[in-house]
Amino acid sequence: MTHPSAIALTGFIAWALLLLVLMEIIRTQLVLRRKIPANGFVPDNANLSPFMQRLARAHANCVESLPVLGGLLLVAIVTGHTSVTDPAAYLFLACRVFQSLVHLASVSAAAVTVRFSAFAVQMIIGVYWAVGLLALM
């Protein structure tokens, strides 16, 4: 039986990969249409559309939190302590995806508040996981 923690970790990695693939598909189209040279990209997409800038940031958010939150999931899986992470694993993944989708949709004040709320839930889950895992070690 696959644990929710393993599914959430795989989903988290897949989500970060999907955002990266989407960004590279759009970048490739821009190069092929000769709208930007192949060497004209900057990491944060600052020279591209606002959507592309948000896409780069949404992907960066995933990559930034992967070592911490993904690491906690991995520790739980490797040590056999998924009883700590399983109950909130799907909620964590849903909040991660939701945060990215809101980021892609808008940077309005309301959207930023909603996005931060999803981020805050992830942080609360992460702290709970860290404390729970440390208590078992």
mmCIF file of N, CA and C in Angstrom, residues 40-113:
data_model
loop_
_atom_site.group_PDB
_atom_site.id
_atom_site.type_symbol
_atom_site.label_atom_id
_atom_site.label_comp_id
_atom_site.label_asym_id
_atom_site.label_seq_id
_atom_site.Cartn_x
_atom_site.Cartn_y
_atom_site.Cartn_z
ATOM 1 N N GLY A 40 18.369 34.992 -24.570
ATOM 2 C CA GLY A 40 17.782 36.226 -24.061
ATOM 3 C C GLY A 40 16.949 36.078 -22.800
ATOM 4 N N PHE A 41 16.942 34.896 -22.222
ATOM 5 C CA PHE A 41 16.123 34.670 -21.033
ATOM 6 C C PHE A 41 16.904 34.960 -19.763
ATOM 7 N N VAL A 42 16.196 35.479 -18.779
ATOM 8 C CA VAL A 42 16.767 35.654 -17.443
ATOM 9 C C VAL A 42 15.989 34.723 -16.503
ATOM 10 N N PRO A 43 16.612 34.286 -15.416
ATOM 11 C CA PRO A 43 15.981 33.269 -14.558
ATOM 12 C C PRO A 43 14.584 33.621 -14.057
ATOM 13 N N ASP A 44 14.340 34.890 -13.770
ATOM 14 C CA ASP A 44 13.030 35.259 -13.230
ATOM 15 C C ASP A 44 12.044 35.713 -14.304
ATOM 16 N N ASN A 45 12.428 35.563 -15.569
ATOM 17 C CA ASN A 45 11.574 35.966 -16.704
ATOM 18 C C ASN A 45 11.218 37.451 -16.671
ATOM 19 N N ALA A 46 12.063 38.270 -16.067
ATOM 20 C CA ALA A 46 11.777 39.700 -15.916
ATOM 21 C C ALA A 46 11.580 40.410 -17.254
ATOM 22 N N ASN A 47 12.152 39.867 -18.323
ATOM 23 C CA ASN A 47 12.014 40.491 -19.634
ATOM 24 C C ASN A 47 10.857 39.905 -20.439
ATOM 25 N N LEU A 48 10.011 39.134 -19.776
ATOM 26 C CA LEU A 48 8.868 38.520 -20.455
ATOM 27 C C LEU A 48 7.557 39.035 -19.864
ATOM 28 N N SER A 49 6.471 38.419 -20.246
ATOM 29 C CA SER A 49 5.141 38.855 -19.822
ATOM 30 C C SER A 49 4.966 38.705 -18.312
ATOM 31 N N PRO A 50 4.005 39.435 -17.751
ATOM 32 C CA PRO A 50 3.710 39.264 -16.324
ATOM 33 C C PRO A 50 3.354 37.814 -15.960
ATOM 34 N N PHE A 51 2.644 37.109 -16.857
ATOM 35 C CA PHE A 51 2.320 35.709 -16.591
ATOM 36 C C PHE A 51 3.589 34.878 -16.481
ATOM 37 N N MET A 52 4.518 35.087 -17.397
ATOM 38 C CA MET A 52 5.767 34.327 -17.359
ATOM 39 C C MET A 52 6.571 34.640 -16.105
ATOM 40 N N GLN A 53 6.508 35.872 -15.648
ATOM 41 C CA GLN A 53 7.187 36.236 -14.401
ATOM 42 C C GLN A 53 6.550 35.514 -13.219
ATOM 43 N N ARG A 54 5.205 35.457 -13.216
ATOM 44 C CA ARG A 54 4.511 34.742 -12.137
ATOM 45 C C ARG A 54 4.796 33.246 -12.208
ATOM 46 N N LEU A 55 4.885 32.705 -13.432
ATOM 47 C CA LEU A 55 5.186 31.283 -13.609
ATOM 48 C C LEU A 55 6.582 30.962 -13.061
ATOM 49 N N ALA A 56 7.549 31.810 -13.360
ATOM 50 C CA ALA A 56 8.902 31.598 -12.837
ATOM 51 C C ALA A 56 8.898 31.644 -11.314
ATOM 52 N N ARG A 57 8.142 32.565 -10.749
ATOM 53 C CA ARG A 57 8.105 32.692 -9.293
ATOM 54 C C ARG A 57 7.362 31.517 -8.655
ATOM 55 N N ALA A 58 6.267 31.070 -9.285
ATOM 56 C CA ALA A 58 5.526 29.921 -8.757
ATOM 57 C C ALA A 58 6.423 28.679 -8.756
ATOM 58 N N HIS A 59 7.183 28.504 -9.830
ATOM 59 C CA HIS A 59 8.111 27.377 -9.884
ATOM 60 C C HIS A 59 9.194 27.529 -8.816
ATOM 61 N N ALA A 60 9.736 28.724 -8.686
ATOM 62 C CA ALA A 60 10.776 28.964 -7.672
ATOM 63 C C ALA A 60 10.239 28.695 -6.262
ATOM 64 N N ASN A 61 8.984 29.067 -6.007
ATOM 65 C CA ASN A 61 8.382 28.784 -4.695
ATOM 66 C C ASN A 61 8.379 27.285 -4.414
ATOM 67 N N CYS A 62 8.043 26.495 -5.423
ATOM 68 C CA CYS A 62 8.049 25.036 -5.247
ATOM 69 C C CYS A 62 9.460 24.536 -4.963
ATOM 70 N N VAL A 63 10.415 24.996 -5.752
ATOM 71 C CA VAL A 63 11.795 24.539 -5.594
ATOM 72 C C VAL A 63 12.356 24.966 -4.239
ATOM 73 N N GLU A 64 11.985 26.163 -3.781
ATOM 74 C CA GLU A 64 12.471 26.657 -2.494
ATOM 75 C C GLU A 64 11.931 25.832 -1.315
ATOM 76 N N SER A 65 10.698 25.387 -1.422
ATOM 77 C CA SER A 65 10.115 24.657 -0.293
ATOM 78 C C SER A 65 10.300 23.145 -0.401
ATOM 79 N N LEU A 66 10.722 22.661 -1.552
ATOM 80 C CA LEU A 66 10.907 21.221 -1.723
ATOM 81 C C LEU A 66 11.911 20.620 -0.741
ATOM 82 N N PRO A 67 13.089 21.222 -0.534
ATOM 83 C CA PRO A 67 14.026 20.602 0.421
ATOM 84 C C PRO A 67 13.474 20.539 1.846
ATOM 85 N N VAL A 68 12.704 21.524 2.234
ATOM 86 C CA VAL A 68 12.200 21.560 3.609
ATOM 87 C C VAL A 68 10.990 20.648 3.770
ATOM 88 N N LEU A 69 9.934 20.934 3.045
ATOM 89 C CA LEU A 69 8.699 20.168 3.217
ATOM 90 C C LEU A 69 8.789 18.797 2.567
ATOM 91 N N GLY A 70 9.372 18.745 1.378
ATOM 92 C CA GLY A 70 9.598 17.447 0.747
ATOM 93 C C GLY A 70 10.557 16.612 1.572
ATOM 94 N N GLY A 71 11.537 17.273 2.163
ATOM 95 C CA GLY A 71 12.490 16.573 3.023
ATOM 96 C C GLY A 71 11.820 15.944 4.225
ATOM 97 N N LEU A 72 10.882 16.656 4.815
ATOM 98 C CA LEU A 72 10.155 16.088 5.961
ATOM 99 C C LEU A 72 9.346 14.869 5.538
ATOM 100 N N LEU A 73 8.716 14.950 4.373
ATOM 101 C CA LEU A 73 7.989 13.786 3.870
ATOM 102 C C LEU A 73 8.940 12.619 3.638
ATOM 103 N N LEU A 74 10.093 12.908 3.069
ATOM 104 C CA LEU A 74 11.075 11.861 2.806
ATOM 105 C C LEU A 74 11.584 11.232 4.101
ATOM 106 N N VAL A 75 11.857 12.044 5.102
ATOM 107 C CA VAL A 75 12.296 11.520 6.400
ATOM 108 C C VAL A 75 11.227 10.580 6.966
ATOM 109 N N ALA A 76 9.982 11.003 6.878
ATOM 110 C CA ALA A 76 8.898 10.164 7.392
ATOM 111 C C ALA A 76 8.822 8.836 6.645
ATOM 112 N N ILE A 77 8.976 8.892 5.337
ATOM 113 C CA ILE A 77 8.906 7.669 4.526
ATOM 114 C C ILE A 77 10.074 6.745 4.849
ATOM 115 N N VAL A 78 11.276 7.299 4.883
ATOM 116 C CA VAL A 78 12.486 6.494 5.094
ATOM 117 C C VAL A 78 12.525 5.889 6.498
ATOM 118 N N THR A 79 12.065 6.630 7.478
ATOM 119 C CA THR A 79 12.110 6.136 8.858
ATOM 120 C C THR A 79 10.880 5.329 9.255
ATOM 121 N N GLY A 80 9.910 5.243 8.359
ATOM 122 C CA GLY A 80 8.696 4.499 8.677
ATOM 123 C C GLY A 80 7.758 5.238 9.614
ATOM 124 N N HIS A 81 7.887 6.559 9.673
ATOM 125 C CA HIS A 81 7.038 7.352 10.555
ATOM 126 C C HIS A 81 5.996 8.162 9.777
ATOM 127 N N THR A 82 5.453 7.558 8.741
ATOM 128 C CA THR A 82 4.453 8.275 7.949
ATOM 129 C C THR A 82 3.155 8.503 8.720
ATOM 130 N N SER A 83 3.035 7.896 9.876
ATOM 131 C CA SER A 83 1.846 8.172 10.702
ATOM 132 C C SER A 83 1.819 9.650 11.103
ATOM 133 N N VAL A 84 2.972 10.292 11.105
ATOM 134 C CA VAL A 84 3.049 11.724 11.420
ATOM 135 C C VAL A 84 2.592 12.562 10.228
ATOM 136 N N THR A 85 3.026 12.173 9.031
ATOM 137 C CA THR A 85 2.786 13.007 7.849
ATOM 138 C C THR A 85 1.549 12.619 7.042
ATOM 139 N N ASP A 86 1.167 11.351 7.081
ATOM 140 C CA ASP A 86 0.035 10.904 6.259
ATOM 141 C C ASP A 86 -1.257 11.697 6.460
ATOM 142 N N PRO A 87 -1.659 11.995 7.709
ATOM 143 C CA PRO A 87 -2.952 12.663 7.879
ATOM 144 C C PRO A 87 -3.080 14.017 7.157
ATOM 145 N N ALA A 88 -1.989 14.738 7.012
ATOM 146 C CA ALA A 88 -2.064 16.061 6.376
ATOM 147 C C ALA A 88 -1.379 16.095 5.012
ATOM 148 N N ALA A 89 -0.923 14.954 4.508
ATOM 149 C CA ALA A 89 -0.152 14.926 3.265
ATOM 150 C C ALA A 89 -0.946 15.468 2.080
ATOM 151 N N TYR A 90 -2.191 15.035 1.939
ATOM 152 C CA TYR A 90 -2.987 15.498 0.803
ATOM 153 C C TYR A 90 -3.370 16.972 0.958
ATOM 154 N N LEU A 91 -3.636 17.398 2.173
ATOM 155 C CA LEU A 91 -3.935 18.810 2.405
ATOM 156 C C LEU A 91 -2.722 19.660 2.037
ATOM 157 N N PHE A 92 -1.538 19.210 2.444
ATOM 158 C CA PHE A 92 -0.314 19.921 2.083
ATOM 159 C C PHE A 92 -0.196 20.057 0.567
ATOM 160 N N LEU A 93 -0.344 18.952 -0.156
ATOM 161 C CA LEU A 93 -0.210 18.983 -1.616
ATOM 162 C C LEU A 93 -1.269 19.884 -2.241
ATOM 163 N N ALA A 94 -2.493 19.806 -1.760
ATOM 164 C CA ALA A 94 -3.558 20.659 -2.289
ATOM 165 C C ALA A 94 -3.235 22.133 -2.070
ATOM 166 N N CYS A 95 -2.731 22.476 -0.900
ATOM 167 C CA CYS A 95 -2.362 23.869 -0.623
ATOM 168 C C CYS A 95 -1.205 24.322 -1.502
ATOM 169 N N ARG A 96 -0.252 23.430 -1.744
ATOM 170 C CA ARG A 96 0.900 23.760 -2.598
ATOM 171 C C ARG A 96 0.435 24.072 -4.020
ATOM 172 N N VAL A 97 -0.410 23.205 -4.581
ATOM 173 C CA VAL A 97 -0.923 23.405 -5.938
ATOM 174 C C VAL A 97 -1.808 24.647 -5.989
ATOM 175 N N PHE A 98 -2.670 24.805 -5.010
ATOM 176 C CA PHE A 98 -3.557 25.969 -4.959
ATOM 177 C C PHE A 98 -2.761 27.268 -4.892
ATOM 178 N N GLN A 99 -1.718 27.288 -4.060
ATOM 179 C CA GLN A 99 -0.878 28.481 -3.957
ATOM 180 C C GLN A 99 -0.296 28.839 -5.321
ATOM 181 N N SER A 100 0.204 27.852 -6.046
ATOM 182 C CA SER A 100 0.775 28.108 -7.370
ATOM 183 C C SER A 100 -0.277 28.607 -8.350
ATOM 184 N N LEU A 101 -1.442 27.988 -8.338
ATOM 185 C CA LEU A 101 -2.497 28.397 -9.268
ATOM 186 C C LEU A 101 -2.947 29.835 -9.015
ATOM 187 N N VAL A 102 -3.080 30.191 -7.753
ATOM 188 C CA VAL A 102 -3.456 31.569 -7.425
ATOM 189 C C VAL A 102 -2.347 32.516 -7.871
ATOM 190 N N HIS A 103 -1.108 32.124 -7.672
ATOM 191 C CA HIS A 103 0.030 32.946 -8.091
ATOM 192 C C HIS A 103 -0.002 33.162 -9.603
ATOM 193 N N LEU A 104 -0.324 32.119 -10.352
ATOM 194 C CA LEU A 104 -0.392 32.236 -11.808
ATOM 195 C C LEU A 104 -1.545 33.123 -12.254
ATOM 196 N N ALA A 105 -2.620 33.128 -11.498
ATOM 197 C CA ALA A 105 -3.824 33.848 -11.895
ATOM 198 C C ALA A 105 -3.750 35.347 -11.664
ATOM 199 N N SER A 106 -3.124 35.771 -10.568
ATOM 200 C CA SER A 106 -3.213 37.191 -10.222
ATOM 201 C C SER A 106 -2.196 37.559 -9.146
ATOM 202 N N VAL A 107 -1.868 38.835 -9.124
ATOM 203 C CA VAL A 107 -1.066 39.387 -8.030
ATOM 204 C C VAL A 107 -1.837 40.507 -7.325
ATOM 205 N N SER A 108 -3.155 40.487 -7.457
ATOM 206 C CA SER A 108 -3.982 41.468 -6.761
ATOM 207 C C SER A 108 -3.824 41.275 -5.257
ATOM 208 N N ALA A 109 -4.207 42.282 -4.507
ATOM 209 C CA ALA A 109 -4.099 42.196 -3.044
ATOM 210 C C ALA A 109 -4.888 41.003 -2.511
ATOM 211 N N ALA A 110 -6.075 40.788 -3.036
ATOM 212 C CA ALA A 110 -6.891 39.654 -2.577
ATOM 213 C C ALA A 110 -6.215 38.328 -2.903
ATOM 214 N N ALA A 111 -5.667 38.212 -4.108
ATOM 215 C CA ALA A 111 -4.998 36.979 -4.516
ATOM 216 C C ALA A 111 -3.767 36.714 -3.657
ATOM 217 N N VAL A 112 -3.022 37.762 -3.360
ATOM 218 C CA VAL A 112 -1.827 37.597 -2.523
ATOM 219 C C VAL A 112 -2.222 37.121 -1.125
ATOM 220 N N THR A 113 -3.328 37.640 -0.606
ATOM 221 C CA THR A 113 -3.808 37.206 0.713
ATOM 222 C C THR A 113 -4.215 35.737 0.683
#
